Amino acid sequence: MGSQVLLIILLALAFAGFIGGALAYTRPPPRETLFFSLDDPTTPQQVHVSTAGPNNVRVSWITNLTAPSTINYGTSPGAYVSTAQGNSTSYSYQSYQSGLIHHTVIGPLQPSTVYYYQCSNDDSRSFNFTTPPAQFPLNLIVIGDLGQTGWTQSTLQHIAETSYDMLLLPGDLSYADYDEPRWDSFGVLVEPLASQRPWMVTPGNHDVEKEVPPAKFTAYNARWQMPYAESGSDSNLFYSFNVAGVHVVMLCSYTDFDQGSDQYAWLQNDLQSVNRQVTPWLFVLVHAPWYNSNYAHQGEKESVDMMQSMEPLLYQYQADIVFAGHVHAYERFTRVYDGQADNCGPVYINIGDGGNREGLATDYMDPQPSISLFREASFGHGELNIMNGTSALWTWHRNQDDEPVTADSVWLTSLSAYPCSN
């Protein structure tokens, strides 16, 4: 009898410990900042791909030596039946001199197709990427504030195990600030993924050079060329594109955004041109969040003033989701407009938890605002499975003990699917 009582007590304690562990998840500390060197600096390196207008892909890479901006490609390994020629650039910053940065657009390409390619006629390395689908379903990965740490590696490993079509990054890529070699390190780090699927990015505050002489986004603009010209923008810092049935708008928190600015005028024209019959979903990405119940980055003009300027536009054209980074934590809001729950407003999701070197922002406002539905200071990444023109499943995966644990999940309905009313 005594042994039975003891067993019951032990089981009860074990169960209580399990429940307590589930409720009291210990937030992980920052991990070491990493630096990735080139295995062979003479060959094409830091390869990544992005969309470049309908049915086209831009391939970007760097060579330390003079080399042609040529891409040879085809749909079978080693059978490069097509060739495209691009251009190259370089830049210097203080004592740093970049290699040759090549950008070459290839296409037209078929959707949902694997293409094999080589850069600069170099036979020593070969790559492949898969084009996004032309129709739903579409699977997007969303990560912000990625950086180059042990947690970054964990996040990228989880993404590599996912079947996805495109990656969206709302700012703070390399955390180089003004340490230019860290851009090279970042290119090496992300190449295994970024050379296989389109990476669509917008800049954050850690992508700005901060030292004298003053320069803004010198490295970012040279290395990560996005389809701005294809979308009618005159700046690589803000642009848009279509993928399957989604229109994606990428905005910049760190260039002018008031109602007299080029960015505002471009955004207004871009939103006016969206056909929700063709692209029933409308997503917007920006670095500094407009809604945030974390104490980190409260009251910054890039959040407050930009929201005041542009929020009415997004509401007018019924944006479905606004993704942001900057705050090193995860938070999901209900549909919001002008600080209040509103069925016609966007869902706001802050996802600045990719793996930055500064650690997590753990200090939240208490009580939790009613418009904030889920918040947690953990590293992780998001996945958006868009099933059709009406329904999408959003999932946030926490990096718990290096395992991608599903911590938040919600079904969303496009605002274009029903008459919007409050």
Tab-separated table of C-alpha atoms in Angstrom:
chain	number	residue	atom	x	y	z
A	1	MET	CA	0.000	0.000	0.000
A	2	GLY	CA	2.840	2.352	0.873
A	3	SER	CA	4.523	1.740	-2.475
A	4	GLN	CA	1.263	2.489	-4.336
A	5	VAL	CA	0.902	5.813	-2.513
A	6	LEU	CA	4.512	6.665	-3.306
A	7	LEU	CA	3.948	5.864	-6.981
A	8	ILE	CA	0.857	8.097	-7.094
A	9	ILE	CA	2.796	10.938	-5.477
A	10	LEU	CA	5.677	10.576	-7.955
A	11	LEU	CA	3.305	10.536	-10.918
A	12	ALA	CA	1.523	13.599	-9.593
A	13	LEU	CA	4.799	15.439	-9.159
A	14	ALA	CA	5.949	14.453	-12.635
A	15	PHE	CA	2.655	15.640	-14.148
A	16	ALA	CA	2.832	18.893	-12.221
A	17	GLY	CA	6.389	19.407	-13.399
A	18	PHE	CA	5.343	18.809	-16.998
A	19	ILE	CA	2.501	21.292	-16.760
A	20	GLY	CA	4.691	23.830	-15.019
A	21	GLY	CA	7.370	23.444	-17.682
A	22	ALA	CA	4.838	23.991	-20.446
A	23	LEU	CA	3.531	27.152	-18.814
A	24	ALA	CA	6.859	28.513	-17.666
A	25	TYR	CA	9.014	28.142	-20.754
A	26	THR	CA	12.456	29.581	-20.032
A	27	ARG	CA	13.471	32.179	-22.598
A	28	PRO	CA	16.804	31.346	-24.234
A	29	PRO	CA	19.762	33.719	-23.898
A	30	PRO	CA	21.572	35.188	-26.924
A	31	ARG	CA	24.043	32.913	-28.671
A	32	GLU	CA	27.490	33.734	-29.949
A	33	THR	CA	27.928	35.956	-32.984
A	34	LEU	CA	29.420	33.984	-35.866
A	35	PHE	CA	31.631	34.882	-38.801
A	36	PHE	CA	31.688	32.781	-41.968
A	37	SER	CA	34.754	32.767	-44.196
A	38	LEU	CA	34.886	31.860	-47.870
A	39	ASP	CA	35.954	28.322	-48.715
A	40	ASP	CA	37.390	29.421	-52.039
A	41	PRO	CA	37.405	33.197	-52.577
A	42	THR	CA	38.214	32.814	-56.283
A	43	THR	CA	34.894	31.180	-57.227
A	44	PRO	CA	31.365	32.633	-57.412
A	45	GLN	CA	30.057	33.080	-53.885
A	46	GLN	CA	27.185	34.527	-51.827
A	47	VAL	CA	24.655	33.442	-54.441
A	48	HIS	CA	21.018	34.399	-53.919
A	49	VAL	CA	17.929	34.695	-56.102
A	50	SER	CA	14.920	37.019	-56.123
A	51	THR	CA	11.948	37.602	-58.366
A	52	ALA	CA	12.344	40.207	-61.119
A	53	GLY	CA	8.974	40.773	-62.707
A	54	PRO	CA	6.542	38.240	-64.148
A	55	ASN	CA	8.203	34.862	-64.824
A	56	ASN	CA	11.728	36.216	-64.276
A	57	VAL	CA	14.336	35.621	-61.579
A	58	ARG	CA	17.355	37.731	-60.707
A	59	VAL	CA	20.496	35.836	-59.721
A	60	SER	CA	23.032	37.788	-57.634
A	61	TRP	CA	26.537	36.716	-56.699
A	62	ILE	CA	30.032	38.006	-55.969
A	63	THR	CA	33.443	37.268	-57.459
A	64	ASN	CA	36.724	38.582	-56.103
A	65	LEU	CA	38.281	38.485	-59.560
A	66	THR	CA	37.057	39.955	-62.835
A	67	ALA	CA	34.452	37.612	-64.300
A	68	PRO	CA	31.523	37.844	-66.719
A	69	SER	CA	28.022	38.478	-65.334
A	70	THR	CA	26.786	35.385	-67.131
A	71	ILE	CA	24.257	32.786	-66.001
A	72	ASN	CA	24.037	29.482	-67.832
A	73	TYR	CA	20.875	27.582	-66.945
A	74	GLY	CA	18.471	24.799	-67.856
A	75	THR	CA	15.989	22.307	-66.422
A	76	SER	CA	18.393	19.356	-66.263
A	77	PRO	CA	21.580	19.064	-64.153
A	78	GLY	CA	24.604	20.114	-66.176
A	79	ALA	CA	22.533	20.843	-69.293
A	80	TYR	CA	22.719	24.618	-69.450
A	81	VAL	CA	20.879	25.264	-72.698
A	82	SER	CA	20.141	28.951	-72.019
A	83	THR	CA	22.417	31.884	-71.253
A	84	ALA	CA	21.721	35.350	-69.874
A	85	GLN	CA	24.042	38.315	-69.483
A	86	GLY	CA	23.729	40.883	-66.687
A	87	ASN	CA	25.928	43.541	-65.171
A	88	SER	CA	28.231	44.024	-62.210
A	89	THR	CA	29.024	46.731	-59.719
A	90	SER	CA	31.206	47.249	-56.665
A	91	TYR	CA	31.504	49.719	-53.828
A	92	SER	CA	33.981	50.958	-51.269
A	93	TYR	CA	33.313	52.060	-47.721
A	94	GLN	CA	36.153	53.567	-45.725
A	95	SER	CA	38.985	51.018	-46.110
A	96	TYR	CA	36.730	48.219	-47.383
A	97	GLN	CA	36.513	47.332	-51.076
A	98	SER	CA	33.869	44.873	-52.191
A	99	GLY	CA	34.301	42.238	-54.816
A	100	LEU	CA	32.433	42.385	-58.108
A	101	ILE	CA	28.707	42.131	-57.360
A	102	HIS	CA	26.832	40.586	-60.282
A	103	HIS	CA	23.097	40.784	-61.032
A	104	THR	CA	21.597	38.870	-63.952
A	105	VAL	CA	17.926	38.445	-64.809
A	106	ILE	CA	16.927	35.167	-66.429
A	107	GLY	CA	13.619	34.176	-67.999
A	108	PRO	CA	10.873	33.829	-68.927
A	109	LEU	CA	10.714	30.781	-66.665
A	110	GLN	CA	8.045	28.177	-66.014
A	111	PRO	CA	6.333	28.125	-62.593
A	112	SER	CA	6.986	25.359	-60.054
A	113	THR	CA	10.057	24.237	-62.001
A	114	VAL	CA	13.576	23.374	-60.876
A	115	TYR	CA	16.274	25.260	-62.783
A	116	TYR	CA	19.953	24.356	-62.627
A	117	TYR	CA	22.507	27.103	-63.124
A	118	GLN	CA	26.119	28.189	-62.914
A	119	CYS	CA	27.537	31.674	-62.435
A	120	SER	CA	30.266	33.442	-64.448
A	121	ASN	CA	30.894	30.326	-66.621
A	122	ASP	CA	32.503	28.706	-63.573
A	123	ASP	CA	32.258	24.893	-63.658
A	124	SER	CA	33.504	24.465	-60.096
A	125	ARG	CA	30.121	25.256	-58.524
A	126	SER	CA	26.573	24.545	-59.648
A	127	PHE	CA	23.256	25.567	-58.102
A	128	ASN	CA	19.547	25.063	-58.510
A	129	PHE	CA	16.402	26.971	-57.563
A	130	THR	CA	12.686	26.259	-57.765
A	131	THR	CA	10.374	28.897	-59.205
A	132	PRO	CA	7.238	29.798	-57.221
A	133	PRO	CA	3.865	28.417	-58.330
A	134	ALA	CA	1.586	30.403	-60.612
A	135	GLN	CA	-1.485	29.484	-58.569
A	136	PHE	CA	-2.403	28.532	-55.016
A	137	PRO	CA	-1.449	26.863	-52.784
A	138	LEU	CA	1.561	29.025	-51.886
A	139	ASN	CA	3.832	28.601	-48.872
A	140	LEU	CA	5.764	31.628	-47.580
A	141	ILE	CA	8.391	31.825	-44.834
A	142	VAL	CA	8.599	35.087	-42.890
A	143	ILE	CA	11.577	35.967	-40.664
A	144	GLY	CA	12.896	39.282	-39.357
A	145	ASP	CA	16.082	40.503	-37.692
A	146	LEU	CA	18.045	37.485	-38.851
A	147	GLY	CA	21.672	38.341	-38.069
A	148	GLN	CA	24.518	35.851	-37.748
A	149	THR	CA	24.371	33.959	-34.471
A	150	GLY	CA	23.904	30.452	-33.204
A	151	TRP	CA	20.165	31.160	-33.079
A	152	THR	CA	20.306	32.284	-36.725
A	153	GLN	CA	21.741	28.900	-37.632
A	154	SER	CA	18.972	27.166	-35.713
A	155	THR	CA	16.292	29.216	-37.488
A	156	LEU	CA	17.793	28.571	-40.932
A	157	GLN	CA	18.019	24.857	-40.210
A	158	HIS	CA	14.326	24.753	-39.360
A	159	ILE	CA	13.482	26.635	-42.562
A	160	ALA	CA	15.627	24.245	-44.605
A	161	GLU	CA	13.450	21.382	-43.369
A	162	THR	CA	10.303	23.132	-44.649
A	163	SER	CA	8.800	22.862	-48.115
A	164	TYR	CA	8.350	26.534	-48.980
A	165	ASP	CA	8.166	28.656	-52.135
A	166	MET	CA	9.580	32.043	-51.096
A	167	LEU	CA	11.076	33.809	-48.086
A	168	LEU	CA	10.073	37.306	-46.930
A	169	LEU	CA	12.371	39.288	-44.622
A	170	PRO	CA	11.183	42.617	-43.136
A	171	GLY	CA	14.575	44.131	-42.416
A	172	ASP	CA	17.830	43.690	-40.475
A	173	LEU	CA	19.576	41.120	-42.619
A	174	SER	CA	23.262	40.884	-41.725
A	175	TYR	CA	23.582	43.143	-38.644
A	176	ALA	CA	26.740	44.436	-40.300
A	177	ASP	CA	26.034	48.083	-39.460
A	178	TYR	CA	29.295	49.583	-40.753
A	179	ASP	CA	31.424	46.398	-40.496
A	180	GLU	CA	31.375	45.616	-44.214
A	181	PRO	CA	33.083	42.177	-44.116
A	182	ARG	CA	30.078	40.970	-42.152
A	183	TRP	CA	27.995	41.414	-45.297
A	184	ASP	CA	30.268	38.866	-46.974
A	185	SER	CA	29.895	36.567	-43.980
A	186	PHE	CA	26.108	36.883	-44.155
A	187	GLY	CA	26.125	36.064	-47.865
A	188	VAL	CA	28.034	32.870	-47.157
A	189	LEU	CA	25.695	31.963	-44.297
A	190	VAL	CA	22.436	32.254	-46.238
A	191	GLU	CA	23.644	31.027	-49.642
A	192	PRO	CA	22.509	27.392	-49.161
A	193	LEU	CA	18.898	28.578	-48.801
A	194	ALA	CA	18.922	31.874	-50.705
A	195	SER	CA	20.350	30.247	-53.843
A	196	GLN	CA	17.436	27.774	-53.942
A	197	ARG	CA	14.335	29.923	-53.311
A	198	PRO	CA	13.620	33.616	-53.909
A	199	TRP	CA	14.493	35.800	-50.899
A	200	MET	CA	12.554	39.075	-50.920
A	201	VAL	CA	13.857	41.600	-48.400
A	202	THR	CA	13.431	45.148	-47.186
A	203	PRO	CA	16.025	47.052	-45.102
A	204	GLY	CA	16.151	47.693	-41.363
A	205	ASN	CA	18.152	49.998	-39.110
A	206	HIS	CA	21.070	47.552	-38.856
A	207	ASP	CA	21.399	47.584	-42.649
A	208	VAL	CA	22.448	51.258	-42.558
A	209	GLU	CA	26.086	52.329	-42.484
A	210	LYS	CA	26.520	54.534	-39.424
A	211	GLU	CA	30.054	55.869	-39.637
A	212	VAL	CA	31.442	58.979	-41.322
A	213	PRO	CA	31.178	59.701	-44.222
A	214	PRO	CA	27.397	59.419	-44.019
A	215	ALA	CA	25.944	56.734	-46.241
A	216	LYS	CA	22.623	54.970	-46.303
A	217	PHE	CA	22.218	51.382	-47.442
A	218	THR	CA	25.398	51.380	-49.550
A	219	ALA	CA	26.012	47.657	-49.074
A	220	TYR	CA	22.327	46.716	-49.068
A	221	ASN	CA	21.592	48.448	-52.374
A	222	ALA	CA	24.677	47.020	-54.054
A	223	ARG	CA	24.207	43.445	-52.831
A	224	TRP	CA	20.451	42.911	-52.515
A	225	GLN	CA	18.875	44.309	-55.641
A	226	MET	CA	15.097	43.914	-55.585
A	227	PRO	CA	12.493	44.425	-58.383
A	228	TYR	CA	11.900	48.106	-57.696
A	229	ALA	CA	12.116	49.258	-61.316
A	230	GLU	CA	9.775	46.449	-62.356
A	231	SER	CA	7.185	47.783	-59.895
A	232	GLY	CA	7.443	51.446	-60.872
A	233	SER	CA	9.574	52.533	-57.909
A	234	ASP	CA	12.649	54.714	-58.253
A	235	SER	CA	14.269	53.260	-55.127
A	236	ASN	CA	15.530	49.800	-54.205
A	237	LEU	CA	14.249	50.504	-50.666
A	238	PHE	CA	10.549	50.112	-51.543
A	239	TYR	CA	8.892	48.002	-54.205
A	240	SER	CA	6.182	45.405	-54.821
A	241	PHE	CA	5.662	42.148	-56.683
A	242	ASN	CA	3.070	39.468	-57.370
A	243	VAL	CA	3.475	35.799	-56.536
A	244	ALA	CA	0.683	33.354	-57.323
A	245	GLY	CA	-2.433	35.228	-56.125
A	246	VAL	CA	-0.656	37.533	-53.672
A	247	HIS	CA	0.432	41.150	-54.052
A	248	VAL	CA	3.337	41.905	-51.699
A	249	VAL	CA	4.364	45.478	-50.827
A	250	MET	CA	7.791	46.088	-49.284
A	251	LEU	CA	8.160	49.452	-47.512
A	252	CYS	CA	11.143	51.181	-45.916
A	253	SER	CA	11.019	52.675	-42.418
A	254	TYR	CA	14.282	54.586	-42.929
A	255	THR	CA	13.590	56.799	-45.906
A	256	ASP	CA	10.985	59.542	-46.272
A	257	PHE	CA	7.425	58.304	-45.785
A	258	ASP	CA	5.325	61.431	-45.192
A	259	GLN	CA	2.470	62.244	-47.531
A	260	GLY	CA	4.695	64.416	-49.714
A	261	SER	CA	7.376	61.757	-50.144
A	262	ASP	CA	8.242	59.626	-53.155
A	263	GLN	CA	7.561	56.496	-51.135
A	264	TYR	CA	4.037	57.624	-50.234
A	265	ALA	CA	3.218	58.614	-53.831
A	266	TRP	CA	4.557	55.293	-55.104
A	267	LEU	CA	2.575	53.336	-52.489
A	268	GLN	CA	-0.638	55.132	-53.377
A	269	ASN	CA	-0.171	54.411	-57.080
A	270	ASP	CA	0.807	50.818	-56.406
A	271	LEU	CA	-2.235	50.087	-54.235
A	272	GLN	CA	-4.536	51.711	-56.782
A	273	SER	CA	-3.237	49.304	-59.426
A	274	VAL	CA	-3.887	46.117	-57.445
A	275	ASN	CA	-6.593	43.913	-58.938
A	276	ARG	CA	-7.999	41.813	-56.091
A	277	GLN	CA	-9.626	39.501	-58.618
A	278	VAL	CA	-6.124	38.546	-59.799
A	279	THR	CA	-4.333	38.858	-56.442
A	280	PRO	CA	-6.977	38.412	-53.721
A	281	TRP	CA	-4.351	38.656	-50.956
A	282	LEU	CA	-2.458	41.855	-50.087
A	283	PHE	CA	0.523	41.715	-47.715
A	284	VAL	CA	2.753	44.584	-46.551
A	285	LEU	CA	6.201	44.345	-44.953
A	286	VAL	CA	7.968	47.107	-43.024
A	287	HIS	CA	10.741	47.014	-40.444
A	288	ALA	CA	9.599	49.242	-37.572
A	289	PRO	CA	6.240	47.975	-36.215
A	290	TRP	CA	3.180	50.203	-36.150
A	291	TYR	CA	1.554	48.244	-33.314
A	292	ASN	CA	3.659	46.889	-30.471
A	293	SER	CA	2.928	46.097	-26.802
A	294	ASN	CA	6.568	45.384	-26.030
A	295	TYR	CA	8.450	48.156	-24.222
A	296	ALA	CA	11.252	47.885	-26.806
A	297	HIS	CA	11.294	50.601	-29.495
A	298	GLN	CA	8.267	52.474	-28.198
A	299	GLY	CA	7.604	55.962	-29.584
A	300	GLU	CA	10.103	55.882	-32.455
A	301	LYS	CA	9.199	58.149	-35.361
A	302	GLU	CA	9.774	55.338	-37.841
A	303	SER	CA	6.814	53.600	-36.215
A	304	VAL	CA	4.581	56.442	-35.015
A	305	ASP	CA	4.960	58.894	-37.899
A	306	MET	CA	4.973	56.259	-40.630
A	307	MET	CA	1.778	54.708	-39.268
A	308	GLN	CA	0.117	58.133	-39.102
A	309	SER	CA	1.064	58.763	-42.730
A	310	MET	CA	0.362	55.398	-44.334
A	311	GLU	CA	-2.111	53.472	-42.183
A	312	PRO	CA	-5.155	55.099	-43.866
A	313	LEU	CA	-3.893	53.927	-47.269
A	314	LEU	CA	-3.543	50.323	-46.148
A	315	TYR	CA	-6.984	50.470	-44.574
A	316	GLN	CA	-8.543	52.001	-47.676
A	317	TYR	CA	-7.162	49.267	-49.914
A	318	GLN	CA	-7.868	46.500	-47.383
A	319	ALA	CA	-4.402	45.086	-46.741
A	320	ASP	CA	-4.718	41.641	-45.169
A	321	ILE	CA	-1.501	41.395	-43.119
A	322	VAL	CA	1.287	43.790	-42.121
A	323	PHE	CA	4.525	42.072	-41.094
A	324	ALA	CA	7.240	43.934	-39.162
A	325	GLY	CA	10.498	43.230	-37.345
A	326	HIS	CA	12.712	45.479	-35.179
A	327	VAL	CA	11.311	44.299	-31.822
A	328	HIS	CA	13.129	41.096	-30.917
A	329	ALA	CA	10.057	39.089	-30.033
A	330	TYR	CA	6.895	37.725	-31.595
A	331	GLU	CA	3.462	39.315	-31.388
A	332	ARG	CA	0.212	38.879	-33.318
A	333	PHE	CA	-2.593	41.434	-33.238
A	334	THR	CA	-6.195	41.158	-34.324
A	335	ARG	CA	-7.397	43.189	-37.294
A	336	VAL	CA	-6.731	46.801	-36.285
A	337	TYR	CA	-7.238	50.341	-37.502
A	338	ASP	CA	-6.458	53.562	-35.631
A	339	GLY	CA	-5.635	51.680	-32.443
A	340	GLN	CA	-8.941	49.801	-32.274
A	341	ALA	CA	-10.093	46.355	-33.302
A	342	ASP	CA	-11.592	46.711	-36.773
A	343	ASN	CA	-12.782	43.878	-39.025
A	344	CYS	CA	-11.694	45.873	-42.080
A	345	GLY	CA	-8.121	46.493	-40.901
A	346	PRO	CA	-5.012	44.361	-41.394
A	347	VAL	CA	-3.732	41.705	-39.035
A	348	TYR	CA	-0.426	43.004	-37.609
A	349	ILE	CA	2.370	40.492	-36.950
A	350	ASN	CA	5.745	41.408	-35.442
A	351	ILE	CA	8.396	38.796	-36.095
A	352	GLY	CA	11.799	40.319	-35.293
A	353	ASP	CA	13.014	37.095	-33.697
A	354	GLY	CA	15.079	35.390	-36.388
A	355	GLY	CA	18.339	35.236	-34.411
A	356	ASN	CA	19.770	38.720	-33.843
A	357	ARG	CA	22.867	39.269	-31.700
A	358	GLU	CA	21.200	41.631	-29.210
A	359	GLY	CA	18.967	39.045	-27.582
A	360	LEU	CA	15.233	38.968	-26.924
A	361	ALA	CA	12.960	41.839	-25.874
A	362	THR	CA	11.257	40.266	-22.879
A	363	ASP	CA	9.567	43.264	-21.241
A	364	TYR	CA	5.894	43.553	-22.239
A	365	MET	CA	3.227	46.008	-21.175
A	366	ASP	CA	0.878	44.764	-18.495
A	367	PRO	CA	-2.009	44.268	-18.850
A	368	GLN	CA	-1.844	42.938	-22.391
A	369	PRO	CA	-3.853	45.191	-24.751
A	370	SER	CA	-7.077	43.621	-25.985
A	371	ILE	CA	-5.969	43.980	-29.607
A	372	SER	CA	-2.833	41.888	-28.901
A	373	LEU	CA	-3.850	38.242	-29.215
A	374	PHE	CA	-0.535	36.412	-28.768
A	375	ARG	CA	2.937	37.553	-27.727
A	376	GLU	CA	6.095	35.776	-26.701
A	377	ALA	CA	9.777	36.662	-26.499
A	378	SER	CA	11.421	33.700	-28.197
A	379	PHE	CA	13.475	33.128	-31.320
A	380	GLY	CA	11.645	31.546	-34.234
A	381	HIS	CA	10.154	31.920	-37.699
A	382	GLY	CA	6.727	32.165	-39.330
A	383	GLU	CA	5.079	30.109	-42.040
A	384	LEU	CA	2.098	31.248	-44.101
A	385	ASN	CA	0.300	28.525	-46.049
A	386	ILE	CA	-2.087	30.243	-48.471
A	387	MET	CA	-4.544	27.584	-49.542
A	388	ASN	CA	-6.635	29.607	-51.990
A	389	GLY	CA	-7.933	33.126	-52.557
A	390	THR	CA	-9.931	32.988	-49.338
A	391	SER	CA	-8.097	31.023	-46.624
A	392	ALA	CA	-4.570	30.944	-45.235
A	393	LEU	CA	-2.977	29.264	-42.219
A	394	TRP	CA	-0.409	31.297	-40.254
A	395	THR	CA	1.919	29.413	-37.909
A	396	TRP	CA	4.703	30.731	-35.719
A	397	HIS	CA	7.403	28.212	-34.805
A	398	ARG	CA	9.378	28.818	-31.634
A	399	ASN	CA	13.024	27.668	-31.545
A	400	GLN	CA	12.691	25.612	-28.376
A	401	ASP	CA	15.836	23.647	-27.564
A	402	ASP	CA	16.687	23.856	-31.272
A	403	GLU	CA	13.395	22.223	-32.240
A	404	PRO	CA	10.744	24.142	-34.254
A	405	VAL	CA	7.791	24.005	-31.837
A	406	THR	CA	4.445	25.350	-33.065
A	407	ALA	CA	3.522	28.049	-30.538
A	408	ASP	CA	0.889	30.116	-32.356
A	409	SER	CA	-1.423	29.194	-35.204
A	410	VAL	CA	-4.475	30.878	-36.725
A	411	TRP	CA	-6.615	30.652	-39.857
A	412	LEU	CA	-7.039	33.925	-41.752
A	413	THR	CA	-9.581	35.006	-44.349
A	414	SER	CA	-8.766	37.493	-47.098
A	415	LEU	CA	-10.617	40.801	-46.915
A	416	SER	CA	-11.309	40.461	-50.635
A	417	ALA	CA	-13.413	37.355	-49.979
A	418	TYR	CA	-16.370	39.088	-48.347
A	419	PRO	CA	-17.884	42.563	-48.059
A	420	CYS	CA	-16.014	44.276	-45.245
A	421	SER	CA	-18.109	45.738	-42.439
A	422	ASN	CA	-17.651	46.569	-38.795
